[in-house]
Coordinates of N, CA and C in Angstrom, one line a residue:
M261 N -78.0 58.0 13.7 CA -78.5 57.9 15.0 C -78.7 56.5 15.4
A262 N -78.2 56.2 16.6 CA -78.3 54.8 17.1 C -79.7 54.4 17.5
L263 N -80.0 53.2 17.3 CA -81.3 52.6 17.6 C -81.4 52.5 19.1
T264 N -82.5 53.0 19.6 CA -82.8 53.0 21.1 C -83.8 51.8 21.4
H265 N -83.8 51.4 22.6 CA -84.7 50.3 23.0 C -86.1 50.8 22.8
A266 N -86.4 52.0 23.1 CA -87.7 52.5 23.0 C -88.2 52.5 21.5
R267 N -87.3 52.8 20.6 CA -87.6 52.8 19.2 C -87.8 51.4 18.7
L268 N -87.0 50.5 19.2 CA -87.1 49.0 18.8 C -88.5 48.5 19.2
T269 N -88.8 48.7 20.5 CA -90.1 48.2 21.0 C -91.3 48.9 20.5
E270 N -91.1 50.1 20.0 CA -92.2 50.9 19.4 C -92.6 50.3 18.0
L271 N -91.5 49.8 17.3 CA -91.7 49.3 15.9 C -92.0 47.8 15.9
L272 N -91.3 47.0 16.8 CA -91.3 45.6 16.7 C -91.8 44.9 17.9
H273 N -92.4 43.7 17.8 CA -92.6 42.8 18.9 C -91.8 41.6 18.7
Y274 N -91.1 41.1 19.7 CA -90.3 39.9 19.6 C -91.0 38.8 20.5
D275 N -91.2 37.7 19.9 CA -91.7 36.5 20.7 C -90.6 35.6 21.1
P276 N -90.2 35.6 22.3 CA -89.0 34.8 22.7 C -89.2 33.3 22.5
A277 N -90.4 32.8 22.5 CA -90.7 31.4 22.3 C -90.5 30.9 20.9
T278 N -90.8 31.8 19.9 CA -90.7 31.5 18.5 C -89.4 32.1 17.9
G279 N -88.9 33.2 18.5 CA -87.8 33.9 17.9 C -88.2 34.8 16.8
I280 N -89.5 35.0 16.6 CA -89.9 35.8 15.4 C -90.3 37.3 15.9
F281 N -89.8 38.2 15.0 CA -90.2 39.6 15.2 C -91.4 39.9 14.3
T282 N -92.3 40.7 14.8 CA -93.4 41.1 14.0 C -93.5 42.6 14.1
W283 N -94.0 43.3 13.0 CA -94.2 44.7 13.0 C -95.3 45.1 13.9
R284 N -95.2 46.1 14.7 CA -96.2 46.7 15.5 C -97.0 47.8 14.7
V285 N -96.3 48.3 13.7 CA -96.8 49.4 12.9 C -96.6 49.1 11.4
S286 N -97.4 49.7 10.6 CA -97.2 49.5 9.1 C -96.1 50.5 8.7
R287 N -95.2 49.9 7.9 CA -94.0 50.7 7.4 C -94.0 50.9 5.9
G288 N -95.1 50.6 5.2 CA -95.1 50.6 3.8 C -94.6 49.3 3.2
G289 N -95.0 49.1 1.9 CA -94.5 47.9 1.3 C -95.1 46.7 2.0
V290 N -94.2 45.7 2.2 CA -94.7 44.4 2.9 C -94.7 44.5 4.4
A291 N -94.1 45.6 4.9 CA -94.0 45.7 6.4 C -95.3 46.3 6.9
R292 N -96.3 45.4 7.2 CA -97.6 45.8 7.7 C -97.7 45.4 9.2
A293 N -98.4 46.1 9.9 CA -98.6 45.8 11.4 C -99.1 44.3 11.4
G294 N -98.4 43.5 12.3 CA -98.7 42.1 12.5 C -98.0 41.2 11.6
S295 N -97.3 41.7 10.5 CA -96.6 40.8 9.6 C -95.2 40.5 10.2
E296 N -94.6 39.4 9.8 CA -93.3 39.0 10.2 C -92.3 40.0 9.6
A297 N -91.3 40.4 10.4 CA -90.3 41.3 10.0 C -89.0 40.6 9.6
G298 N -88.4 41.1 8.6 CA -87.0 40.6 8.2 C -87.0 39.7 7.0
W299 N -85.8 39.3 6.7 CA -85.5 38.3 5.6 C -84.3 37.6 6.0
I300 N -84.1 36.5 5.3 CA -82.8 35.7 5.5 C -81.8 36.1 4.5
N301 N -80.7 36.6 5.1 CA -79.6 37.1 4.2 C -78.8 36.0 3.6
S302 N -77.8 36.3 2.8 CA -77.0 35.3 2.0 C -76.2 34.4 3.0
D303 N -76.0 34.9 4.2 CA -75.2 34.1 5.2 C -76.1 33.2 6.1
G304 N -77.4 33.3 5.8 CA -78.4 32.5 6.6 C -79.0 33.1 7.8
Y305 N -78.6 34.4 8.1 CA -79.1 35.1 9.3 C -80.3 35.9 8.9
V306 N -81.2 36.1 9.9 CA -82.4 36.9 9.7 C -81.9 38.4 9.9
E307 N -82.3 39.2 9.0 CA -81.9 40.7 9.1 C -83.2 41.5 9.0
I308 N -83.2 42.6 9.8 CA -84.4 43.5 9.8 C -83.9 44.9 9.6
K309 N -84.6 45.6 8.7 CA -84.2 47.0 8.4 C -85.1 47.9 9.2
I310 N -84.4 48.8 10.0 CA -85.0 49.8 10.8 C -84.4 51.1 10.6
D311 N -85.2 52.1 10.2 CA -84.7 53.4 9.9 C -83.5 53.4 9.0
D312 N -83.6 52.7 7.9 CA -82.5 52.7 6.8 C -81.2 52.0 7.3
R313 N -81.3 51.2 8.3 CA -80.1 50.4 8.7 C -80.6 49.0 9.0
S314 N -79.7 48.0 8.5 CA -80.0 46.6 8.7 C -79.4 46.1 10.0
Y315 N -80.1 45.3 10.7 CA -79.6 44.7 11.9 C -79.9 43.2 11.9
K316 N -79.0 42.4 12.4 CA -79.2 41.0 12.5 C -80.2 40.8 13.7
A317 N -81.2 39.9 13.4 CA -82.3 39.7 14.3 C -81.8 39.1 15.7
H318 N -80.8 38.3 15.7 CA -80.4 37.7 16.9 C -79.8 38.8 17.9
R319 N -79.2 39.8 17.3 CA -78.7 40.9 18.1 C -79.8 41.8 18.6
L320 N -80.8 42.0 17.7 CA -82.0 42.7 18.1 C -82.8 42.0 19.2
A321 N -82.8 40.7 19.2 CA -83.5 39.9 20.2 C -82.8 40.1 21.6
W322 N -81.5 40.1 21.5 CA -80.7 40.4 22.8 C -81.0 41.8 23.3
F323 N -81.0 42.8 22.4 CA -81.4 44.2 22.7 C -82.8 44.3 23.3
Y324 N -83.7 43.6 22.6 CA -85.1 43.6 23.0 C -85.3 43.1 24.5
M325 N -84.7 42.0 24.7 CA -84.8 41.3 26.0 C -84.1 41.9 27.2
N326 N -82.9 42.5 26.9 CA -82.0 43.0 27.9 C -82.0 44.6 28.0
A327 N -82.6 45.2 27.0 CA -82.6 46.7 27.0 C -81.2 47.3 26.8
A328 N -80.3 46.5 26.3 CA -78.9 46.9 26.0 C -78.4 46.1 24.9
M329 N -77.7 46.7 24.0 CA -77.0 45.9 22.9 C -76.0 45.0 23.5
P330 N -75.8 43.8 22.9 CA -74.8 42.9 23.5 C -73.4 43.4 23.5
A331 N -72.7 43.2 24.5 CA -71.3 43.7 24.6 C -70.4 42.8 23.7
L332 N -70.8 41.5 23.6 CA -70.0 40.5 22.8 C -70.8 40.1 21.6
E333 N -70.5 39.0 21.1 CA -71.2 38.4 20.0 C -72.4 37.7 20.5
V334 N -73.5 37.5 19.7 CA -74.6 36.6 20.1 C -74.5 35.4 19.3
D335 N -74.4 34.2 20.0 CA -74.2 32.9 19.4 C -75.5 32.2 19.4
H336 N -75.7 31.4 18.3 CA -76.9 30.5 18.2 C -76.3 29.1 18.7
E337 N -76.8 28.7 19.9 CA -76.3 27.5 20.5 C -76.5 26.3 19.6
N338 N -77.6 26.2 18.9 CA -77.9 25.0 18.0 C -77.3 25.2 16.6
R339 N -76.5 26.2 16.4 CA -75.8 26.5 15.2 C -76.7 26.9 14.0
K340 N -78.0 27.0 14.2 CA -79.0 27.4 13.2 C -79.1 28.9 13.2
R341 N -78.5 29.5 12.1 CA -78.4 31.0 12.1 C -79.8 31.7 12.0
D342 N -80.8 31.0 11.6 CA -82.1 31.7 11.5 C -83.0 31.3 12.7
D343 N -82.5 30.6 13.7 CA -83.3 30.2 14.9 C -83.0 31.2 16.0
N344 N -83.9 32.2 16.1 CA -83.7 33.3 17.1 C -84.6 33.1 18.4
V345 N -84.9 31.9 18.7 CA -85.6 31.6 19.9 C -84.7 32.0 21.1
W346 N -85.3 32.7 22.1 CA -84.5 33.3 23.1 C -83.6 32.2 23.8
T347 N -84.1 31.0 24.1 CA -83.2 30.0 24.8 C -82.1 29.5 23.9
N348 N -82.1 29.8 22.7 CA -81.1 29.4 21.7 C -79.9 30.4 21.6
L349 N -80.1 31.6 22.2 CA -79.2 32.7 22.0 C -78.3 32.8 23.3
R350 N -77.0 33.1 23.1 CA -76.2 33.4 24.3 C -75.1 34.4 23.9
E351 N -74.7 35.2 24.8 CA -73.6 36.1 24.5 C -72.3 35.3 24.6
A352 N -71.4 35.5 23.6 CA -70.2 34.7 23.5 C -69.1 35.6 23.0
T353 N -67.9 35.2 23.4 CA -66.7 35.8 22.8 C -66.5 35.4 21.3
D354 N -65.7 36.0 20.6 CA -65.4 35.6 19.2 C -65.0 34.2 19.1
E355 N -64.1 33.8 20.1 CA -63.5 32.5 20.1 C -64.6 31.4 20.4
Q356 N -65.4 31.7 21.4 CA -66.5 30.8 21.7 C -67.5 30.6 20.6
N357 N -67.8 31.7 19.9 CA -68.7 31.6 18.7 C -68.0 30.8 17.6
R358 N -66.8 31.0 17.3 CA -66.1 30.2 16.3 C -66.1 28.7 16.7
R359 N -65.8 28.4 17.9 CA -65.8 27.0 18.4 C -67.1 26.3 18.2
N360 N -68.2 27.1 18.2 CA -69.6 26.5 18.1 C -70.0 26.5 16.6
S361 N -69.1 26.7 15.7 CA -69.5 26.8 14.3 C -69.8 25.5 13.6
G362 N -69.3 24.4 14.2 CA -69.6 23.1 13.6 C -68.5 22.8 12.5
I363 N -68.8 21.7 11.9 CA -67.8 21.2 10.8 C -68.1 21.9 9.5
P364 N -67.1 22.5 9.0 CA -67.3 23.3 7.7 C -67.8 22.3 6.6
R365 N -68.5 22.9 5.7 CA -69.1 22.1 4.6 C -68.0 21.4 3.7
N366 N -66.8 22.1 3.6 CA -65.8 21.5 2.7 C -64.9 20.5 3.5
N367 N -65.2 20.2 4.8 CA -64.4 19.2 5.6 C -64.7 17.8 5.1
T368 N -63.7 17.1 4.7 CA -63.8 15.8 4.2 C -63.5 14.7 5.3
S369 N -62.9 15.1 6.4 CA -62.5 14.1 7.4 C -63.6 13.8 8.4
G370 N -64.5 14.8 8.5 CA -65.6 14.6 9.5 C -65.1 15.1 10.9
V371 N -63.9 15.6 11.0 CA -63.4 16.0 12.3 C -62.8 17.4 12.1
I372 N -63.3 18.3 13.0 CA -62.8 19.7 12.9 C -61.3 19.7 13.2
G373 N -60.6 20.4 12.4 CA -59.1 20.6 12.6 C -58.3 19.5 12.1
V374 N -58.9 18.5 11.4 CA -58.2 17.4 10.8 C -58.4 17.3 9.3
T375 N -57.2 17.3 8.6 CA -57.3 17.2 7.1 C -56.3 16.2 6.6
W376 N -56.5 15.8 5.4 CA -55.6 14.8 4.8 C -54.5 15.6 4.1
H377 N -53.2 15.3 4.4 CA -52.1 16.0 3.8 C -51.5 15.0 2.8
K378 N -51.8 15.4 1.5 CA -51.4 14.5 0.4 C -49.9 14.2 0.3
P379 N -49.0 15.3 0.4 CA -47.6 15.0 0.3 C -47.0 14.0 1.3
S380 N -47.5 14.0 2.5 CA -47.0 13.0 3.5 C -47.8 11.8 3.6
K381 N -49.0 11.8 2.9 CA -50.0 10.7 3.0 C -50.3 10.4 4.4
K382 N -50.6 11.5 5.2 CA -50.9 11.3 6.6 C -52.0 12.4 6.9
W383 N -52.7 12.2 8.1 CA -53.7 13.1 8.6 C -53.0 14.2 9.4
C384 N -53.3 15.4 9.1 CA -52.7 16.6 9.8 C -53.8 17.2 10.8
A385 N -53.3 17.4 12.0 CA -54.2 18.0 13.0 C -53.7 19.4 13.3
Q386 N -54.7 20.3 13.3 CA -54.4 21.7 13.6 C -55.4 22.3 14.5
I387 N -55.1 23.4 15.2 CA -56.0 24.2 16.0 C -55.7 25.7 15.8
G388 N -56.8 26.5 15.8 CA -56.6 27.9 15.7 C -56.9 28.5 17.1
V389 N -56.0 29.4 17.5 CA -56.2 30.0 18.8 C -56.1 31.6 18.7
G390 N -56.7 32.3 19.6 CA -56.6 33.7 19.6 C -57.7 34.4 18.9
K391 N -57.8 35.7 19.0 CA -58.9 36.5 18.3 C -58.7 36.5 16.8
T392 N -59.8 36.8 16.1 CA -59.8 36.8 14.7 C -58.6 37.6 14.1
Q393 N -58.4 38.8 14.7 CA -57.3 39.7 14.1 C -55.9 39.1 14.3
V394 N -55.7 38.4 15.4 CA -54.4 37.8 15.7 C -54.4 36.3 15.8
R395 N -55.3 35.7 15.1 CA -55.5 34.2 15.2 C -54.3 33.5 14.7
K396 N -53.9 32.5 15.4 CA -52.7 31.7 15.1 C -53.1 30.3 14.9
T397 N -52.6 29.7 13.9 CA -52.9 28.2 13.6 C -51.7 27.4 14.1
I398 N -52.0 26.5 15.0 CA -50.9 25.6 15.5 C -51.0 24.2 14.9
N399 N -49.9 23.8 14.3 CA -49.9 22.4 13.7 C -49.6 21.4 14.8
L400 N -50.5 20.5 15.0 CA -50.4 19.5 16.1 C -49.7 18.2 15.7
G401 N -49.4 18.1 14.4 CA -48.6 16.9 13.9 C -49.3 16.2 12.8
Y402 N -48.6 15.2 12.2 CA -49.1 14.3 11.2 C -49.2 12.9 11.7
F403 N -50.3 12.3 11.4 CA -50.7 11.0 12.0 C -51.1 10.0 10.9
A404 N -50.7 8.7 11.1 CA -51.0 7.7 10.1 C -52.5 7.3 10.1
D405 N -53.2 7.5 11.2 CA -54.6 7.2 11.2 C -55.4 8.4 11.8
I406 N -56.6 8.5 11.3 CA -57.5 9.6 11.6 C -57.8 9.7 13.1
E407 N -57.9 8.5 13.8 CA -58.2 8.5 15.2 C -57.2 9.2 16.0
A408 N -55.9 9.0 15.7 CA -54.8 9.6 16.4 C -54.8 11.1 16.2
A409 N -55.1 11.5 14.9 CA -55.2 13.0 14.6 C -56.3 13.6 15.4
A410 N -57.5 12.9 15.5 CA -58.6 13.5 16.2 C -58.3 13.5 17.7
A411 N -57.6 12.6 18.2 CA -57.2 12.6 19.6 C -56.3 13.7 19.9
A412 N -55.4 14.0 19.0 CA -54.5 15.2 19.2 C -55.3 16.5 19.2
R413 N -56.2 16.6 18.3 CA -57.1 17.8 18.2 C -57.9 17.9 19.5
R414 N -58.5 16.9 20.0 CA -59.3 16.9 21.3 C -58.4 17.3 22.5
S415 N -57.2 16.8 22.5 CA -56.2 17.2 23.6 C -55.9 18.6 23.5
A416 N -55.7 19.2 22.3 CA -55.4 20.6 22.1 C -56.5 21.5 22.5
E417 N -57.8 21.0 22.2 CA -59.0 21.8 22.7 C -59.0 21.9 24.2
I418 N -58.7 20.8 24.9 CA -58.6 20.8 26.3 C -57.5 21.8 26.8
Q419 N -56.4 21.7 26.2 CA -55.2 22.5 26.6 C -55.5 24.0 26.4
Y420 N -56.1 24.4 25.2 CA -56.3 25.8 24.9 C -57.6 26.4 25.3
F421 N -58.7 25.5 25.4 CA -60.0 26.0 25.6 C -60.6 25.5 26.9
G422 N -59.9 24.5 27.6 CA -60.5 24.0 28.8 C -61.5 22.8 28.5
G423 N -61.6 22.4 27.3 CA -62.4 21.3 27.0 C -63.9 21.5 26.9
A424 N -64.3 22.7 27.2 CA -65.8 22.9 27.2 C -66.3 23.2 25.9

């Protein structure tokens, strides 16, 4: 059975200023009325279990505030997965969400889409376009210096995404 807005608001209170959900009712165990709901999962998102189903808190916040589940993804504008303050959340396409993901931990160049290509001893610039299921990686070229590779990447972002 799908979660309804009435059921969500019966069980939980969401504070848009703090992004924290608290239980309105005691649910057994640690879920007591007034206590903070949820836990941080292995991906860094807050999850809350309601009626034997787990939900990501940022999606519940959207549902709570709009009385409708989000049609798209819900993105954390500041990139902090556990920060569910209402002003930090926005509805976004898959592509917009990926573009707001920041520099991956294993990135050594400090520039998204730019890597060192050992065989050519040059910097390689790339960009991914399209939806996750049909995502296409476009090679933008090999460059002697990182600044040129970064400039090629920025130019491609403007071309494919409008620069925003």
